[in-house]
CSV table of C-alpha atoms in Angstrom, one decimal:
chain,number,residue,atom,x,y,z
A,726,MET,CA,146.3,14.6,-54.4
A,727,VAL,CA,145.4,16.7,-57.1
A,728,THR,CA,147.4,17.6,-60.0
A,729,ILE,CA,148.2,21.1,-62.3
A,730,SER,CA,149.8,22.8,-65.0
A,731,SER,CA,151.7,25.3,-63.7
A,732,LYS,CA,150.9,28.1,-65.7
A,733,LEU,CA,147.9,29.0,-62.7
A,734,LEU,CA,150.4,29.9,-60.4
A,735,SER,CA,152.5,32.5,-62.8
A,736,ALA,CA,153.4,35.9,-61.1
A,737,GLU,CA,151.1,37.4,-63.7
A,738,THR,CA,148.4,35.2,-62.4
A,739,PHE,CA,148.4,37.2,-59.2
A,740,GLU,CA,148.2,41.0,-58.0
A,741,ASN,CA,148.4,42.4,-54.8
A,742,GLY,CA,148.2,38.2,-53.4
A,743,LYS,CA,144.8,37.9,-54.7
A,744,LEU,CA,144.1,35.5,-58.2
A,745,LYS,CA,143.5,37.5,-61.1
A,746,THR,CA,140.5,36.4,-63.0
A,747,SER,CA,138.5,37.4,-65.8
A,748,THR,CA,134.2,36.6,-66.1
A,749,GLU,CA,134.8,36.0,-70.0
A,750,ALA,CA,133.3,32.0,-70.5
A,751,ILE,CA,131.5,32.6,-67.0
A,752,ASN,CA,127.5,31.8,-67.2
A,753,THR,CA,125.7,32.4,-64.4
A,754,PHE,CA,124.2,29.7,-62.0
A,755,ASN,CA,121.3,30.0,-59.2
A,756,CYS,CA,122.1,28.9,-56.4
A,757,SER,CA,119.6,27.1,-54.0
A,758,ASN,CA,122.5,27.0,-51.1
A,759,ASN,CA,123.4,30.4,-50.1
A,760,MET,CA,127.2,29.3,-48.8
A,761,GLU,CA,129.9,29.4,-52.2
A,762,LEU,CA,131.8,26.4,-53.1
A,763,TYR,CA,134.5,28.9,-53.1
A,764,ASN,CA,134.9,31.8,-51.9
A,765,ARG,CA,137.7,34.1,-53.0
A,766,TYR,CA,137.0,37.2,-50.8
A,767,ALA,CA,136.5,35.1,-47.7
A,768,CYS,CA,139.7,32.3,-48.2
A,769,GLN,CA,142.3,35.2,-48.9
A,770,TRP,CA,146.0,34.2,-49.2
A,771,LYS,CA,148.2,34.3,-45.6
A,772,ILE,CA,151.2,32.8,-47.8
A,773,ILE,CA,152.1,32.6,-51.1
A,774,ASP,CA,154.8,32.7,-53.4
A,775,LYS,CA,154.0,34.8,-56.5
A,776,ASN,CA,157.3,34.0,-58.4
A,777,PHE,CA,157.2,30.5,-57.3
A,778,CYS,CA,156.8,29.2,-61.0
A,779,SER,CA,158.1,32.0,-63.0
A,780,GLN,CA,161.8,32.6,-61.0
A,781,LYS,CA,161.9,29.4,-58.8
A,782,TYR,CA,161.0,26.8,-61.6
A,783,PRO,CA,160.7,28.5,-65.0
A,784,ASN,CA,160.5,25.2,-66.9
A,785,LEU,CA,158.2,23.7,-64.5
A,786,LEU,CA,155.8,21.3,-66.7
A,787,LEU,CA,154.2,19.5,-63.7
A,788,LEU,CA,153.3,20.9,-60.6
A,789,ILE,CA,151.4,18.6,-58.0
A,790,PHE,CA,149.2,19.4,-55.1
A,791,ALA,CA,149.6,17.8,-52.1
A,792,ILE,CA,147.2,17.5,-49.6
A,793,THR,CA,147.9,17.3,-45.7
A,794,ALA,CA,146.6,18.8,-42.7
A,795,VAL,CA,148.1,21.4,-40.8
A,796,GLU,CA,149.2,19.1,-38.5
A,797,GLN,CA,151.0,16.8,-40.6
A,798,ARG,CA,154.3,17.8,-41.1
A,799,GLU,CA,156.1,14.8,-40.6
A,800,HIS,CA,153.9,13.9,-43.7
A,801,ARG,CA,155.6,16.3,-45.9
A,802,ASN,CA,158.7,15.8,-44.9
A,803,LEU,CA,158.4,12.2,-46.2
A,804,ILE,CA,156.9,13.3,-49.8
A,805,ARG,CA,160.2,16.2,-49.6
A,806,LYS,CA,162.3,12.9,-49.0
A,807,THR,CA,160.9,10.8,-51.6
A,808,TRP,CA,158.3,11.1,-54.7
A,809,GLY,CA,158.3,15.0,-54.0
A,810,ASN,CA,162.3,15.5,-53.7
A,811,ILE,CA,163.1,19.1,-54.9
A,812,ARG,CA,165.8,17.9,-57.1
A,813,LEU,CA,163.6,15.7,-59.2
A,814,TYR,CA,162.5,18.9,-60.9
A,815,GLU,CA,166.5,19.0,-63.1
A,816,ASP,CA,164.9,15.7,-64.5
A,817,PHE,CA,161.6,15.5,-64.3
A,818,LYS,CA,160.4,19.1,-64.2
A,819,THR,CA,158.4,18.4,-61.2
A,820,VAL,CA,157.8,20.4,-57.9
A,821,VAL,CA,155.0,20.0,-55.3
A,822,LEU,CA,153.7,21.9,-53.3
A,823,PHE,CA,151.2,21.8,-49.7
A,824,PRO,CA,147.7,23.8,-49.7
A,825,LEU,CA,146.6,24.3,-46.5
A,826,GLY,CA,144.0,26.3,-44.3
A,827,ILE,CA,144.6,28.1,-40.8
A,828,THR,CA,143.9,26.8,-37.6
A,829,ASP,CA,143.5,28.7,-34.1
A,830,ASP,CA,147.1,27.1,-32.4
A,831,LEU,CA,148.9,30.1,-32.7
A,832,ASP,CA,152.4,27.9,-32.1
A,833,MET,CA,151.2,25.2,-35.3
A,834,MET,CA,151.0,28.4,-37.5
A,835,ASN,CA,154.4,29.5,-36.7
A,836,LEU,CA,155.9,26.2,-37.3
A,837,ILE,CA,153.7,26.6,-40.6
A,838,GLN,CA,156.0,30.0,-41.0
A,839,ASN,CA,158.8,28.4,-40.4
A,840,GLU,CA,158.4,25.0,-42.4
A,841,GLN,CA,157.7,28.0,-45.4
A,842,GLN,CA,160.6,29.9,-44.9
A,843,LYS,CA,163.1,26.5,-44.5
A,844,TYR,CA,161.5,24.6,-47.6
A,845,GLY,CA,159.1,27.1,-49.9
A,846,ASP,CA,156.9,24.9,-51.0
A,847,ILE,CA,153.4,25.5,-48.9
A,848,ILE,CA,150.6,27.9,-49.9
A,849,GLN,CA,147.9,29.1,-47.2
A,850,GLN,CA,144.3,30.3,-47.4
A,851,GLU,CA,142.3,32.0,-44.3
A,852,PHE,CA,139.9,29.0,-43.9
A,853,PHE,CA,139.9,26.5,-41.5
A,854,ASP,CA,142.0,23.5,-42.1
A,855,THR,CA,139.6,21.3,-40.6
A,856,TYR,CA,137.8,17.9,-42.1
A,857,LYS,CA,134.3,19.7,-43.3
A,858,ASN,CA,136.4,22.4,-45.3
A,859,LEU,CA,138.3,19.6,-47.6
A,860,THR,CA,135.6,20.7,-50.3
A,861,ILE,CA,137.3,24.2,-50.3
A,862,LYS,CA,140.9,22.8,-49.9
A,863,ASN,CA,140.4,19.6,-52.3
A,864,TYR,CA,136.8,19.6,-53.2
A,865,GLY,CA,134.8,17.0,-51.3
A,866,ARG,CA,133.6,13.6,-53.4
A,867,VAL,CA,129.7,12.1,-53.7
A,868,ASN,CA,128.5,8.7,-52.5
A,869,ARG,CA,126.0,6.4,-52.1
A,870,TYR,CA,123.3,7.3,-49.8
A,871,ASP,CA,124.2,4.2,-47.1
A,872,THR,CA,127.9,5.4,-47.3
A,873,LYS,CA,129.7,7.6,-44.7
A,874,TRP,CA,128.7,10.9,-46.1
A,875,PRO,CA,125.3,10.4,-47.5
A,876,VAL,CA,123.5,13.4,-49.8
A,877,SER,CA,119.7,13.7,-48.7
A,878,TYR,CA,117.2,14.4,-51.3
A,879,LYS,CA,116.5,18.2,-50.1
A,880,GLU,CA,120.4,18.4,-51.5
A,881,TYR,CA,120.2,16.4,-54.4
A,882,PRO,CA,116.7,15.8,-55.7
A,883,MET,CA,117.7,12.9,-58.4
A,884,GLN,CA,117.4,9.2,-58.9
A,885,TYR,CA,121.1,9.1,-60.1
A,886,TYR,CA,124.3,11.1,-60.1
A,887,PRO,CA,126.0,12.2,-63.4
A,888,ARG,CA,128.9,11.1,-64.4
A,889,HIS,CA,132.2,12.3,-62.8
A,890,CYS,CA,136.1,11.6,-62.6
A,891,SER,CA,136.1,9.0,-59.4
A,892,GLY,CA,139.6,9.0,-57.6
A,893,SER,CA,142.1,11.5,-55.5
A,894,PHE,CA,144.5,12.0,-58.3
A,895,TYR,CA,143.7,14.5,-61.4
A,896,LEU,CA,145.4,16.1,-63.9
A,897,LEU,CA,144.4,19.6,-65.4
A,898,THR,CA,145.6,21.8,-67.7
A,899,GLY,CA,146.0,25.5,-66.4
A,900,TYR,CA,143.2,26.6,-69.0
A,901,LEU,CA,140.3,24.2,-67.2
A,902,ALA,CA,141.8,25.0,-63.6
A,903,ARG,CA,140.9,28.3,-64.4
A,904,LEU,CA,137.7,27.7,-65.3
A,905,LEU,CA,137.0,25.2,-62.7
A,906,PHE,CA,138.2,28.2,-60.0
A,907,GLU,CA,136.3,30.8,-61.6
A,908,GLN,CA,133.2,28.2,-61.7
A,909,ALA,CA,133.0,27.5,-58.2
A,910,ARG,CA,131.8,30.7,-57.0
A,911,PHE,CA,128.5,29.6,-58.5
A,912,CYS,CA,128.5,26.1,-56.7
A,913,THR,CA,126.6,25.1,-53.9
A,914,LEU,CA,128.9,23.9,-51.3
A,915,PHE,CA,128.5,20.4,-50.1
A,916,TRP,CA,131.5,19.7,-47.8
A,917,HIS,CA,131.2,16.0,-48.0
A,918,LEU,CA,131.4,15.8,-51.6
A,919,SER,CA,134.5,15.5,-53.8
A,920,GLU,CA,135.1,14.1,-57.4
A,921,ASN,CA,132.1,16.1,-58.5
A,922,ALA,CA,133.8,19.7,-58.0
A,923,LYS,CA,136.6,19.1,-59.2
A,924,SER,CA,135.9,17.5,-62.4
A,925,GLY,CA,133.1,20.1,-63.5
A,926,ASN,CA,130.3,18.1,-62.9
A,927,LYS,CA,127.2,20.1,-62.9
A,928,LEU,CA,125.5,18.7,-60.2
A,929,PHE,CA,127.6,21.6,-58.2
A,930,TRP,CA,126.3,24.2,-61.1
A,931,LYS,CA,122.4,24.4,-60.5
A,932,GLN,CA,120.7,26.7,-63.2
């Protein structure tokens, strides 16, 4: 689960369904891998409510991204009934969004459309919602070499990993979230890595 400031998804942030960005404060990095961590042009929006924050929830304090798979509708419904209940907005000014990718199952895609029409809390982009694309959806994680997803010396030729935020929960300001998003274009894609990308670690930003 990732939490970020509501300002990231304000109406003025989007233009024709695309996130507007600036080139300010962006450093140029040379990537040894020609596959980007995040390509904004390859991941266009299929479902996005540009007025989600500015009109539906104008006093929003905290926007929560709850990570689920496309087919996990029951998981999303459980969140909606408990800590993600929309009625909590009145007291705590928090709202939950569910980021999703796409699937080649047309019936499932139709169900997602229906779910969005019913609840209005889904955002969807054009990348396949698979485990290997979890880096795109929720940025991957760095593990030791003897764990489930080892990182080879070719991928990262250093003896130790840099410091990074560990865990599945992040609290970011809208400003910091925007900087991380912009820098992701210059990062190497390690699909099996996670906290380093989300916490802005230069492991991904090879000069």
